[in-house]
Amino acid sequence: MIKVSNLSFSYHKAEGPVLSGINLEFDRRSTAIIGQNGAGKTTFVKLLKGLLKPDEGDILIQNHSVKLKTAAELARTVGLVFQNPNDQIFKRTVLEEAMFGLLNIKMGRHTAENQAIKALKLVNLDDKLEMNPHDLSLSEKKLLCIASIVAMDPDIIILDEPTIAQDHAGKKIISQIIKELAEKEKLVMTIIHDMDFVAENFERTIVFNEGKVLLDGETRDVFAQKDILQEANVEAPGITQLAEKLGFEHTILTVEEFIKAVK
Amino acid sequence: MKSISLYVDRESFVHDVDPITKLIYILFAILVPIILPSFTVSFICVGISLLLILAAGVFRKTLPIFGFVFLVLITVVIIQGLFRPENETVLFQIGPFAMYQEGLHYALKITLRVVNIVGAFMILVLTTKPSHLVESLVRKGMSPRIGYVIVSVFQIIPEMMASMSTITDAQRSRGMETEGNLLVRIKAFLPLLGPVVLGSLINTKERAMALEVRGFNSRTPKTYLNVEKTYAYSKGIQALLLLLIVGAVAWRIFL
Ligand SMILES: Nc1ncnc2c1ncn2[C@@H]1O[C@H](COP(=O)(O)OP(=O)(O)OP(=O)(O)O)[C@@H](O)[C@H]1O
Ligand SMILES: [Mg+2]
């Protein structure tokens, strides 16, 4: 679906590249992007979304080069939920906020409203349609932002730190949405620092470190590589580490797996 | 983050002079040519400012500003040269239009005044950090509240510009077209203002609370983060400038 070849990018030439020599291919597997603060994760997804233009290399999305399209044209194909909901929230009511993107891609008002309400139901905000988004709590704002992108039904959905400020219920909603999108054959890509969430929800994991891809593979294989993870300053989930310290043979990702292995 | 201040970080004796002295210099450069309205005096003042700008190594930074100022002044020259009521002596003819000596004379006077004032301000603006200037003024007795307001303008505007660009990105991501002809751009720009202003109001509220928590309004005398920079000759320069102003007044009255 996405093919990234030899991608390099810098904000200021003098400060050196933020990303360099990145080669990646994305299929429909749900993918987590992890790595330390400042590793270049957000920059990478902004490039995918056409918000930034590569210095070198190319990005092909469904065989079309991103360079030739504006971010707005890419909106039907790639949806990006921003890290900070306040950057995204824009309209006076929850419903209008969720409809904004749909109207931009020239959908009729009536259909747009239906799609938006459907997406808002997913995040349990359908009872707050007329509320001002700024009166929502931070976690609700974040969910609203996710809904407003999901409503647009793009083939590729990128979430930047969706679990920020989410309690258990919020995480469950997000996890459920990721599953449903995967069932619909969409590519879900998520930048995230919550390793338990990664282990439970993503098939593939990519580790960024100082602007390069350090590890890439099945989540289970990635979390097995303790030494390389350490180099990128990320830690495997607690349960994985516990199992490893107890001398389990296989890499454990979730509590359920752990219990099964013990029994 | 981008800075809106024009300050150029360099080493020079102009940079070392304290902001108060530079303020007095501005006063001097504005007042003296008004008190003594001869071309020679104006030229000397412009010359001094230019020398100081060169000495500070910030001449190139002044070019765009002077460029803009000259653009405005050219219209003054043309209008005064052609239409000033006192115009009598034709100096030269461009096609059907006659340029008059009186008008050009007057326009030159205005030009010198403006260049003079702009130059003097430029010395202050290009060689002094805004926060340093405000700190000096607060030391001289300006209310720290007003000082804070001035300093925060220099912080808030770049912040608003940064948040404008992220908000624009977020809306482009949702299919809002922001690239293209002027109409598209204007249509995209206007609705973005709401969230940007709202965001900075929210920030302001939080900043106010943060300040309050750290005792901004407490009545005890405030201390300063930076040690006061004193320039050895500043008292002397200040005295000289003030003396020159007084001297100019005396000259005007008695001679
Ligand atoms: N707009 C910008 N201008 C200049 N430099 C930037 C800009 N945005 C990010 N950077 C720099 O690029 C580097 C990578 O930043 P990026 O935001 O991509 O990191 P990240 O992996 O998303 O980090 P985090 O986990 O903190 O979100 C950092 O060193 C950052 O300081
Ligand atoms: Mg980031």
Coordinates of C-alpha atoms and ligand atoms in Angstrom, one line a residue:
Chain A
M1 CA 0.0 0.0 0.0
I2 CA 2.8 2.4 0.9
K3 CA 6.4 2.1 -0.4
V4 CA 9.0 4.4 1.1
S5 CA 12.4 4.4 -0.7
N6 CA 15.6 6.0 0.5
L7 CA 13.7 8.8 2.3
S8 CA 15.6 11.7 3.9
F9 CA 14.3 14.8 5.4
S10 CA 15.6 17.8 7.4
Y11 CA 13.8 20.8 8.8
H12 CA 16.9 23.0 8.7
K13 CA 19.8 22.0 6.5
A14 CA 22.3 23.2 9.1
E15 CA 21.0 21.0 11.8
G16 CA 21.4 17.8 9.9
P17 CA 18.7 15.3 8.8
V18 CA 15.9 14.4 11.1
L19 CA 15.3 11.2 9.0
S20 CA 17.8 9.6 6.7
G21 CA 17.9 6.6 4.4
I22 CA 14.5 5.1 5.3
N23 CA 13.3 2.2 3.2
L24 CA 9.9 0.6 4.3
E25 CA 6.9 -1.1 2.8
F26 CA 3.6 -1.1 4.4
D27 CA 0.9 -3.8 3.8
R28 CA -2.4 -4.1 5.6
R29 CA -1.0 -5.3 8.9
S30 CA -1.7 -2.9 11.7
T31 CA 1.6 -1.2 12.5
A32 CA 3.0 0.5 15.6
I33 CA 5.8 3.0 15.3
I34 CA 7.7 3.3 18.5
G35 CA 10.9 5.1 19.6
Q36 CA 12.2 7.7 21.9
N37 CA 11.0 11.4 21.9
G38 CA 12.5 13.2 19.0
A39 CA 13.3 10.0 17.0
G40 CA 11.4 11.4 14.0
K41 CA 8.1 9.5 14.2
T42 CA 5.8 12.5 13.8
T43 CA 8.0 13.8 11.0
F44 CA 7.8 10.5 9.2
V45 CA 4.0 10.4 9.2
K46 CA 3.8 14.0 8.2
L47 CA 5.9 13.1 5.2
L48 CA 3.5 10.1 4.4
K49 CA 0.6 12.6 4.6
G50 CA 2.2 15.0 2.2
L51 CA 2.4 17.8 4.9
L52 CA 6.2 17.9 4.5
K53 CA 8.1 17.2 1.3
P54 CA 11.0 14.8 1.2
D55 CA 14.5 16.2 0.6
E56 CA 15.5 12.9 -1.0
G57 CA 13.8 9.6 -1.9
D58 CA 10.2 9.0 -2.7
I59 CA 7.0 7.8 -1.1
L60 CA 4.5 5.9 -3.2
I61 CA 1.0 5.5 -1.9
Q62 CA -1.1 3.0 -3.8
N63 CA 1.5 3.5 -6.6
H64 CA 1.1 7.3 -6.7
S65 CA 4.0 9.5 -5.7
V66 CA 3.1 11.7 -2.7
K67 CA 5.3 14.5 -4.1
L68 CA 2.8 15.1 -6.9
K69 CA -0.2 15.6 -4.6
T70 CA -1.3 18.2 -2.0
A71 CA -2.1 17.1 1.5
A72 CA -5.8 18.0 0.8
E73 CA -5.9 15.7 -2.3
L74 CA -4.4 12.9 -0.2
A75 CA -7.2 13.3 2.4
R76 CA -9.4 10.6 0.8
T77 CA -6.6 8.1 1.0
V78 CA -4.7 8.9 4.1
G79 CA -6.1 10.2 7.3
L80 CA -3.9 11.5 10.1
V81 CA -5.0 12.2 13.7
F82 CA -2.8 14.7 15.2
Q83 CA -1.0 14.3 18.5
N84 CA -2.6 17.4 20.1
P85 CA -6.4 17.5 19.7
N86 CA -6.4 21.3 20.1
D87 CA -4.5 21.6 16.9
Q88 CA -7.2 19.8 15.0
I89 CA -10.5 20.9 16.7
F90 CA -11.9 23.7 14.6
K91 CA -15.7 23.8 14.6
R92 CA -18.3 24.9 17.1
T93 CA -20.1 21.6 17.7
V94 CA -19.0 18.0 17.9
L95 CA -21.2 17.1 14.9
E96 CA -19.8 19.8 12.7
E97 CA -16.3 18.9 13.7
A98 CA -16.9 15.3 12.6
M99 CA -18.5 16.5 9.4
F100 CA -15.8 18.9 8.4
G101 CA -13.5 16.5 6.5
L102 CA -16.5 14.9 4.8
L103 CA -17.8 18.2 3.4
N104 CA -14.2 19.0 2.3
I105 CA -14.1 15.8 0.2
K106 CA -17.4 17.0 -1.4
M107 CA -19.8 14.6 0.2
G108 CA -23.4 15.7 0.4
R109 CA -24.6 17.2 3.6
H110 CA -27.1 14.4 4.4
T111 CA -24.7 11.5 3.8
A112 CA -21.9 13.4 5.6
E113 CA -24.2 13.8 8.7
N114 CA -25.0 10.1 8.7
Q115 CA -21.3 9.1 8.3
A116 CA -20.3 11.5 11.0
I117 CA -22.9 10.3 13.5
K118 CA -21.9 6.7 12.8
A119 CA -18.3 7.5 13.6
L120 CA -19.2 9.4 16.7
K121 CA -21.2 6.4 17.9
L122 CA -18.0 4.4 17.8
V123 CA -16.4 6.7 20.3
N124 CA -19.5 7.1 22.4
L125 CA -19.9 10.8 21.6
D126 CA -23.2 10.5 19.8
D127 CA -25.0 11.9 22.8
K128 CA -23.0 15.1 22.7
L129 CA -23.5 16.2 19.1
E130 CA -24.4 19.8 19.9
M131 CA -21.7 20.4 22.5
N132 CA -18.8 22.7 21.8
P133 CA -15.8 20.5 21.4
H134 CA -13.7 22.7 23.6
D135 CA -15.9 21.8 26.5
L136 CA -15.1 18.1 26.2
S137 CA -12.4 16.5 28.3
L138 CA -9.0 16.0 26.8
S139 CA -9.6 12.3 26.3
E140 CA -13.0 13.0 24.7
K141 CA -11.4 15.6 22.4
K142 CA -8.9 13.0 21.3
L143 CA -11.6 10.5 20.6
L144 CA -13.5 13.2 18.6
C145 CA -10.5 13.7 16.5
I146 CA -10.2 10.0 15.8
A147 CA -13.9 9.9 14.9
S148 CA -13.6 12.8 12.5
I149 CA -10.9 11.0 10.6
V150 CA -12.5 7.6 10.7
A151 CA -15.7 9.1 9.4
M152 CA -13.8 10.1 6.2
D153 CA -13.2 6.4 5.6
P154 CA -9.6 6.6 4.2
D155 CA -7.7 3.5 3.3
I156 CA -4.8 4.4 5.5
I157 CA -5.3 5.8 9.0
I158 CA -2.4 7.2 11.0
L159 CA -2.9 7.9 14.7
D160 CA -0.3 10.0 16.5
E161 CA -0.3 9.0 20.2
P162 CA -4.0 8.1 20.4
T163 CA -3.8 6.8 24.0
I164 CA -2.7 10.0 25.5
A165 CA -4.9 10.9 28.5
Q166 CA -7.1 7.8 27.9
D167 CA -8.3 5.8 30.9
H168 CA -8.9 2.0 30.5
A169 CA -12.3 2.6 28.9
G170 CA -10.9 5.0 26.3
K171 CA -8.1 2.6 25.4
K172 CA -10.6 -0.1 24.9
I173 CA -12.6 2.0 22.5
I174 CA -9.5 2.8 20.5
S175 CA -8.4 -0.8 20.5
Q176 CA -11.9 -1.8 19.2
I177 CA -11.7 0.9 16.5
I178 CA -8.3 -0.4 15.4
K179 CA -9.7 -3.9 15.2
E180 CA -12.7 -2.9 13.2
L181 CA -10.6 -0.9 10.7
A182 CA -8.3 -3.8 10.3
E183 CA -11.2 -6.1 9.5
K184 CA -12.3 -3.6 6.8
E185 CA -8.8 -4.1 5.2
K186 CA -7.6 -0.7 6.2
L187 CA -4.0 0.0 7.1
V188 CA -3.8 1.4 10.7
M189 CA -0.5 3.0 11.6
T190 CA 0.0 4.3 15.1
I191 CA 2.8 6.3 16.8
I192 CA 2.7 5.3 20.4
H193 CA 4.7 5.1 23.7
D194 CA 2.4 2.7 25.5
M195 CA 4.1 -0.7 25.0
D196 CA 1.4 -2.8 26.5
F197 CA -1.0 -1.3 24.0
V198 CA 1.4 -2.1 21.2
A199 CA 1.7 -5.7 22.3
E200 CA -2.0 -6.2 22.5
N201 CA -3.1 -4.4 19.3
F202 CA -0.5 -4.4 16.6
E203 CA 0.8 -7.1 14.3
R204 CA 3.8 -5.2 13.2
T205 CA 6.2 -2.9 15.0
I206 CA 8.8 -0.5 13.7
V207 CA 11.3 1.0 16.0
F208 CA 12.7 4.4 15.1
N209 CA 15.9 5.7 16.5
E210 CA 17.7 9.0 15.7
G211 CA 15.9 9.2 12.3
K212 CA 16.6 5.7 11.2
V213 CA 14.7 2.4 11.3
L214 CA 16.3 0.3 13.9
L215 CA 14.0 -2.7 14.0
D216 CA 11.0 -3.8 11.9
G217 CA 9.0 -7.0 12.1
E218 CA 6.3 -8.9 13.8
T219 CA 5.6 -7.3 17.2
R220 CA 6.6 -10.5 18.9
D221 CA 9.9 -10.7 17.2
V222 CA 10.7 -7.1 17.8
F223 CA 10.0 -7.3 21.5
A224 CA 12.3 -10.4 21.7
Q225 CA 15.3 -8.3 20.7
K226 CA 16.1 -6.9 24.1
D227 CA 19.6 -5.5 23.3
I228 CA 18.5 -3.6 20.2
L229 CA 15.5 -2.2 22.0
Q230 CA 17.8 -0.9 24.7
E231 CA 19.8 0.9 22.1
A232 CA 16.6 2.8 21.1
N233 CA 15.8 3.4 24.7
V234 CA 12.5 1.5 24.6
E235 CA 11.4 -1.3 26.9
A236 CA 9.3 -4.3 26.1
P237 CA 6.0 -4.5 28.0
G238 CA 6.2 -5.5 31.7
I239 CA 4.7 -8.9 31.1
T240 CA 7.2 -9.7 28.3
Q241 CA 10.1 -8.7 30.5
L242 CA 8.7 -10.8 33.4
A243 CA 8.3 -13.9 31.2
E244 CA 11.8 -13.4 29.9
K245 CA 13.3 -13.1 33.4
L246 CA 11.4 -16.2 34.5
G247 CA 13.2 -18.0 31.6
F248 CA 10.2 -18.6 29.4
E249 CA 11.2 -20.0 26.1
H250 CA 8.8 -18.0 23.9
T251 CA 8.3 -14.3 23.9
I252 CA 5.1 -13.4 25.7
L253 CA 3.1 -10.4 24.7
T254 CA -0.1 -10.3 26.9
V255 CA -1.3 -11.4 30.3
E256 CA -3.5 -14.0 28.7
E257 CA -0.6 -15.6 26.9
F258 CA 1.4 -15.5 30.2
I259 CA -1.4 -17.3 32.1
K260 CA -1.7 -19.9 29.3
A261 CA 2.0 -20.5 29.4
V262 CA 2.0 -21.0 33.1
K263 CA -0.9 -23.4 33.2
Chain B
M1 CA 10.9 28.6 17.2
K2 CA 11.1 31.7 14.9
S3 CA 11.6 35.0 16.6
I4 CA 9.9 38.1 15.6
S5 CA 12.5 40.4 17.2
L6 CA 15.0 41.8 14.7
Y7 CA 17.8 41.6 17.2
V8 CA 21.1 40.5 15.7
D9 CA 23.4 38.7 18.1
R10 CA 26.9 40.2 17.5
E11 CA 29.8 41.5 19.5
S12 CA 30.3 45.2 19.1
F13 CA 30.6 48.3 21.3
V14 CA 27.1 49.4 20.1
H15 CA 25.7 46.1 21.4
D16 CA 27.5 46.7 24.7
V17 CA 25.9 50.1 25.3
D18 CA 23.0 49.9 27.7
P19 CA 19.5 50.3 26.3
I20 CA 18.7 53.4 28.2
T21 CA 21.6 55.2 26.5
K22 CA 20.2 54.0 23.2
L23 CA 16.8 55.4 24.1
I24 CA 18.4 58.8 24.9
Y25 CA 20.2 58.6 21.6
I26 CA 16.8 58.2 19.8
L27 CA 15.5 61.2 21.7
F28 CA 18.6 63.1 20.6
A29 CA 18.3 62.1 17.0
I30 CA 14.7 63.1 16.9
L31 CA 14.9 66.4 18.8
V32 CA 18.1 68.0 17.5
P33 CA 17.0 68.2 13.8
I34 CA 13.7 69.6 14.9
I35 CA 15.3 72.2 17.1
L36 CA 17.9 73.1 14.4
P37 CA 16.2 72.6 11.1
S38 CA 19.2 73.0 8.9
F39 CA 20.2 70.4 6.3
T40 CA 23.7 70.1 7.7
V41 CA 22.4 69.1 11.2
S42 CA 20.1 66.5 9.7
F43 CA 22.9 65.1 7.5
I44 CA 25.2 64.9 10.5
C45 CA 22.6 63.0 12.5
V46 CA 21.9 60.6 9.7
G47 CA 25.6 60.1 9.3
I48 CA 26.2 59.3 13.0
S49 CA 23.3 56.8 13.0
L50 CA 24.8 55.1 9.8
L51 CA 28.2 55.0 11.3
L52 CA 26.8 53.3 14.5
I53 CA 24.8 50.8 12.4
L54 CA 28.0 50.0 10.4
A55 CA 30.0 49.7 13.6
A56 CA 27.5 47.3 15.0
G57 CA 27.8 45.1 11.9
V58 CA 24.0 45.1 11.3
F59 CA 23.9 47.2 8.1
R60 CA 22.6 44.5 5.9
K61 CA 19.6 43.9 8.3
T62 CA 18.6 47.5 7.8
L63 CA 18.4 47.3 4.0
P64 CA 14.9 45.7 3.8
I65 CA 13.6 48.2 6.3
F66 CA 15.1 51.2 4.6
G67 CA 13.9 49.7 1.3
F68 CA 10.4 49.8 2.5
V69 CA 10.8 53.3 4.0
F70 CA 12.2 54.6 0.7
L71 CA 9.3 53.2 -1.2
V72 CA 7.0 55.3 0.9
L73 CA 9.2 58.3 0.6
I74 CA 9.4 58.2 -3.1
T75 CA 5.7 58.9 -3.3
V76 CA 6.3 61.9 -0.9
V77 CA 9.0 63.2 -3.2
I78 CA 6.8 62.8 -6.3
I79 CA 3.7 64.4 -4.8
Q80 CA 5.5 67.3 -3.1
G81 CA 7.7 67.9 -6.2
L82 CA 4.7 68.1 -8.5
F83 CA 1.9 69.6 -6.4
R84 CA 3.2 71.5 -3.4
P85 CA 1.2 74.8 -3.2
E86 CA 4.3 76.9 -2.7
N87 CA 5.9 75.5 -5.9
E88 CA 7.3 78.2 -8.1
T89 CA 10.7 77.4 -9.6
V90 CA 10.6 74.7 -12.2
L91 CA 13.7 72.5 -11.7
F92 CA 13.2 70.1 -14.6
Q93 CA 10.5 68.7 -16.8
I94 CA 9.5 65.0 -17.2
G95 CA 7.1 64.8 -20.1
P96 CA 4.1 66.9 -19.3
F97 CA 5.0 67.1 -15.6
A98 CA 7.2 69.8 -14.0
M99 CA 9.2 69.1 -10.9
Y100 CA 9.5 72.2 -8.6
Q101 CA 12.4 73.1 -6.5
E102 CA 10.3 74.1 -3.4
G103 CA 8.5 70.8 -3.3
L104 CA 11.7 68.8 -3.7
H105 CA 13.3 70.8 -1.0
Y106 CA 10.5 70.1 1.4
A107 CA 10.5 66.4 0.4
L108 CA 14.2 66.2 1.1
K109 CA 13.6 67.6 4.5
I110 CA 10.9 65.0 5.3
T111 CA 13.1 62.2 3.9
L112 CA 16.0 63.2 6.1
R113 CA 13.7 63.3 9.2
V114 CA 12.3 59.9 8.5
V115 CA 15.6 58.3 7.7
N116 CA 17.0 59.8 10.8
I117 CA 14.3 58.6 13.1
V118 CA 14.2 55.1 11.5
G119 CA 18.0 54.9 11.7
A120 CA 18.0 55.8 15.4
F121 CA 15.3 53.3 16.2
M122 CA 17.1 50.7 14.2
I123 CA 20.2 51.0 16.3
L124 CA 18.1 50.2 19.4
V125 CA 16.0 47.4 17.8
L126 CA 18.8 45.6 16.0
T127 CA 21.4 45.7 18.8
T128 CA 19.2 45.2 21.9
K129 CA 17.4 42.1 23.0
P130 CA 13.8 43.0 23.7
S131 CA 13.9 41.3 27.1
H132 CA 17.1 43.2 28.0
L133 CA 15.4 46.5 27.0
V134 CA 12.4 45.7 29.2
E135 CA 14.5 44.7 32.1
S136 CA 16.4 48.0 31.9
L137 CA 13.2 49.9 31.9
V138 CA 11.8 47.9 34.8
R139 CA 15.0 48.7 36.7
K140 CA 14.4 52.3 36.0
G141 CA 11.0 52.1 37.6
M142 CA 8.6 50.8 34.9
S143 CA 5.9 48.5 36.3
P144 CA 6.9 44.8 35.9
R145 CA 3.4 44.2 34.7
I146 CA 3.8 46.4 31.7
G147 CA 7.3 44.9 31.2
Y148 CA 5.7 41.5 31.2
V149 CA 3.1 42.5 28.6
I150 CA 5.8 43.8 26.3
V151 CA 8.0 40.8 26.6
S152 CA 5.1 38.4 26.2
V153 CA 4.2 40.0 22.9
F154 CA 7.5 38.9 21.6
Q155 CA 6.8 35.3 22.8
I156 CA 3.1 35.0 21.9
I157 CA 3.3 36.2 18.3
P158 CA 5.8 33.5 17.2
E159 CA 3.8 31.0 19.2
M160 CA 0.7 32.0 17.3
M161 CA 2.5 31.7 14.0
A162 CA 3.6 28.2 15.0
S163 CA 0.2 27.1 16.1
M164 CA -1.3 28.7 12.9
S165 CA 0.9 26.4 10.9
T166 CA 0.0 23.2 12.8
I167 CA -3.7 24.0 12.7
T168 CA -3.4 24.6 9.0
D169 CA -1.7 21.2 8.6
A170 CA -4.5 19.5 10.6
Q171 CA -7.1 21.0 8.3
R172 CA -5.2 20.3 5.1
S173 CA -5.1 16.7 6.4
R174 CA -8.9 16.7 6.4
G175 CA -9.1 17.8 2.8
M176 CA -9.2 21.6 3.2
E177 CA -7.4 23.1 0.1
T178 CA -4.9 25.7 1.2
E179 CA -2.7 25.7 -1.8
G180 CA -3.6 27.5 -5.0
N181 CA -4.8 31.0 -6.0
L182 CA -5.3 33.9 -3.7
L183 CA -9.1 33.3 -3.3
V184 CA -8.4 29.7 -2.1
R185 CA -5.8 31.0 0.3
I186 CA -8.0 33.7 1.8
K187 CA -11.0 31.3 2.1
A188 CA -8.7 28.9 3.9
F189 CA -7.1 31.5 6.1
L190 CA -10.1 33.2 7.7
P191 CA -11.7 30.2 9.5
L192 CA -8.2 29.3 10.9
L193 CA -8.0 32.5 12.9
G194 CA -10.7 31.4 15.3
P195 CA -8.9 28.4 16.7
V196 CA -5.6 30.2 16.8
V197 CA -6.9 33.1 18.8
L198 CA -8.9 30.8 21.0
G199 CA -5.8 28.7 21.6
S200 CA -3.7 31.7 22.6
L201 CA -6.5 32.9 24.9
I202 CA -6.4 29.5 26.7
N203 CA -2.6 29.7 26.8
T204 CA -2.8 33.2 28.3
K205 CA -5.1 32.0 31.0
E206 CA -2.8 29.2 31.9
R207 CA 0.2 31.5 31.8
A208 CA -1.5 34.0 34.2
M209 CA -2.2 31.2 36.6
A210 CA 1.4 30.0 36.4
L211 CA 2.6 33.5 37.1
E212 CA 0.3 33.9 40.0
V213 CA 1.4 30.7 41.5
R214 CA 5.0 31.9 41.4
G215 CA 4.1 35.1 43.2
F216 CA 4.2 37.6 40.3
N217 CA 1.8 39.9 42.2
S218 CA 3.7 39.8 45.4
R219 CA 4.6 43.2 46.7
T220 CA 8.2 42.4 47.7
P221 CA 10.8 44.0 45.5
K222 CA 11.7 41.8 42.5
T223 CA 15.1 40.5 41.8
Y224 CA 16.5 40.1 38.3
L225 CA 17.7 37.0 36.5
N226 CA 20.5 38.8 34.7
V227 CA 23.2 40.8 36.3
E228 CA 22.8 44.5 35.2
K229 CA 25.2 45.1 32.3
T230 CA 26.9 48.4 32.7
Y231 CA 28.9 50.0 30.0
A232 CA 31.8 52.0 31.3
Y233 CA 31.1 55.2 29.4
S234 CA 27.3 55.1 29.4
K235 CA 26.9 57.8 32.0
G236 CA 29.3 60.0 30.0
I237 CA 27.5 59.4 26.7
Q238 CA 24.2 60.0 28.2
A239 CA 25.4 63.3 29.7
L240 CA 26.9 64.3 26.4
L241 CA 23.7 63.6 24.4
L242 CA 21.6 65.5 26.9
L243 CA 24.1 68.4 26.8
L244 CA 23.9 68.5 23.0
I245 CA 20.2 68.7 23.1
V246 CA 20.3 71.5 25.6
G247 CA 23.0 73.1 23.5
A248 CA 20.8 72.9 20.5
V249 CA 18.0 74.6 22.3
A250 CA 20.3 77.4 23.5
W251 CA 21.8 77.8 19.9
R252 CA 18.3 78.1 18.6
I253 CA 17.2 80.7 21.1
F254 CA 20.3 82.8 21.4
L255 CA 21.8 82.8 17.9
Ligands
LIG1 N1 8.7 22.1 12.9 C1 9.9 21.7 13.2 N2 11.0 22.5 13.0 C2 12.2 22.1 13.3 N3 12.6 21.0 13.9 C3 11.6 20.1 14.2 C4 10.2 20.5 13.9 N4 9.4 19.4 14.3 C5 10.3 18.5 14.9 N5 11.5 18.9 14.8 C6 12.7 18.2 15.3 O1 12.8 17.0 14.6 C7 13.1 15.9 15.4 C8 12.1 14.8 15.3 O2 10.9 15.3 15.8 P1 9.5 14.5 15.8 O3 8.5 15.4 16.3 O4 9.4 13.8 14.5 O5 9.8 13.4 16.9 P2 8.9 12.3 17.5 O6 9.5 11.0 17.3 O7 7.5 12.4 17.0 O8 8.9 12.6 19.1 P3 7.8 12.5 20.2 O9 7.7 11.1 20.7 O10 8.3 13.4 21.2 O11 6.5 13.0 19.6 C9 13.3 16.5 16.8 O12 14.7 16.7 17.1 C10 12.6 17.8 16.8 O13 13.2 18.8 17.6
MG2 MG 5.6 13.0 17.9

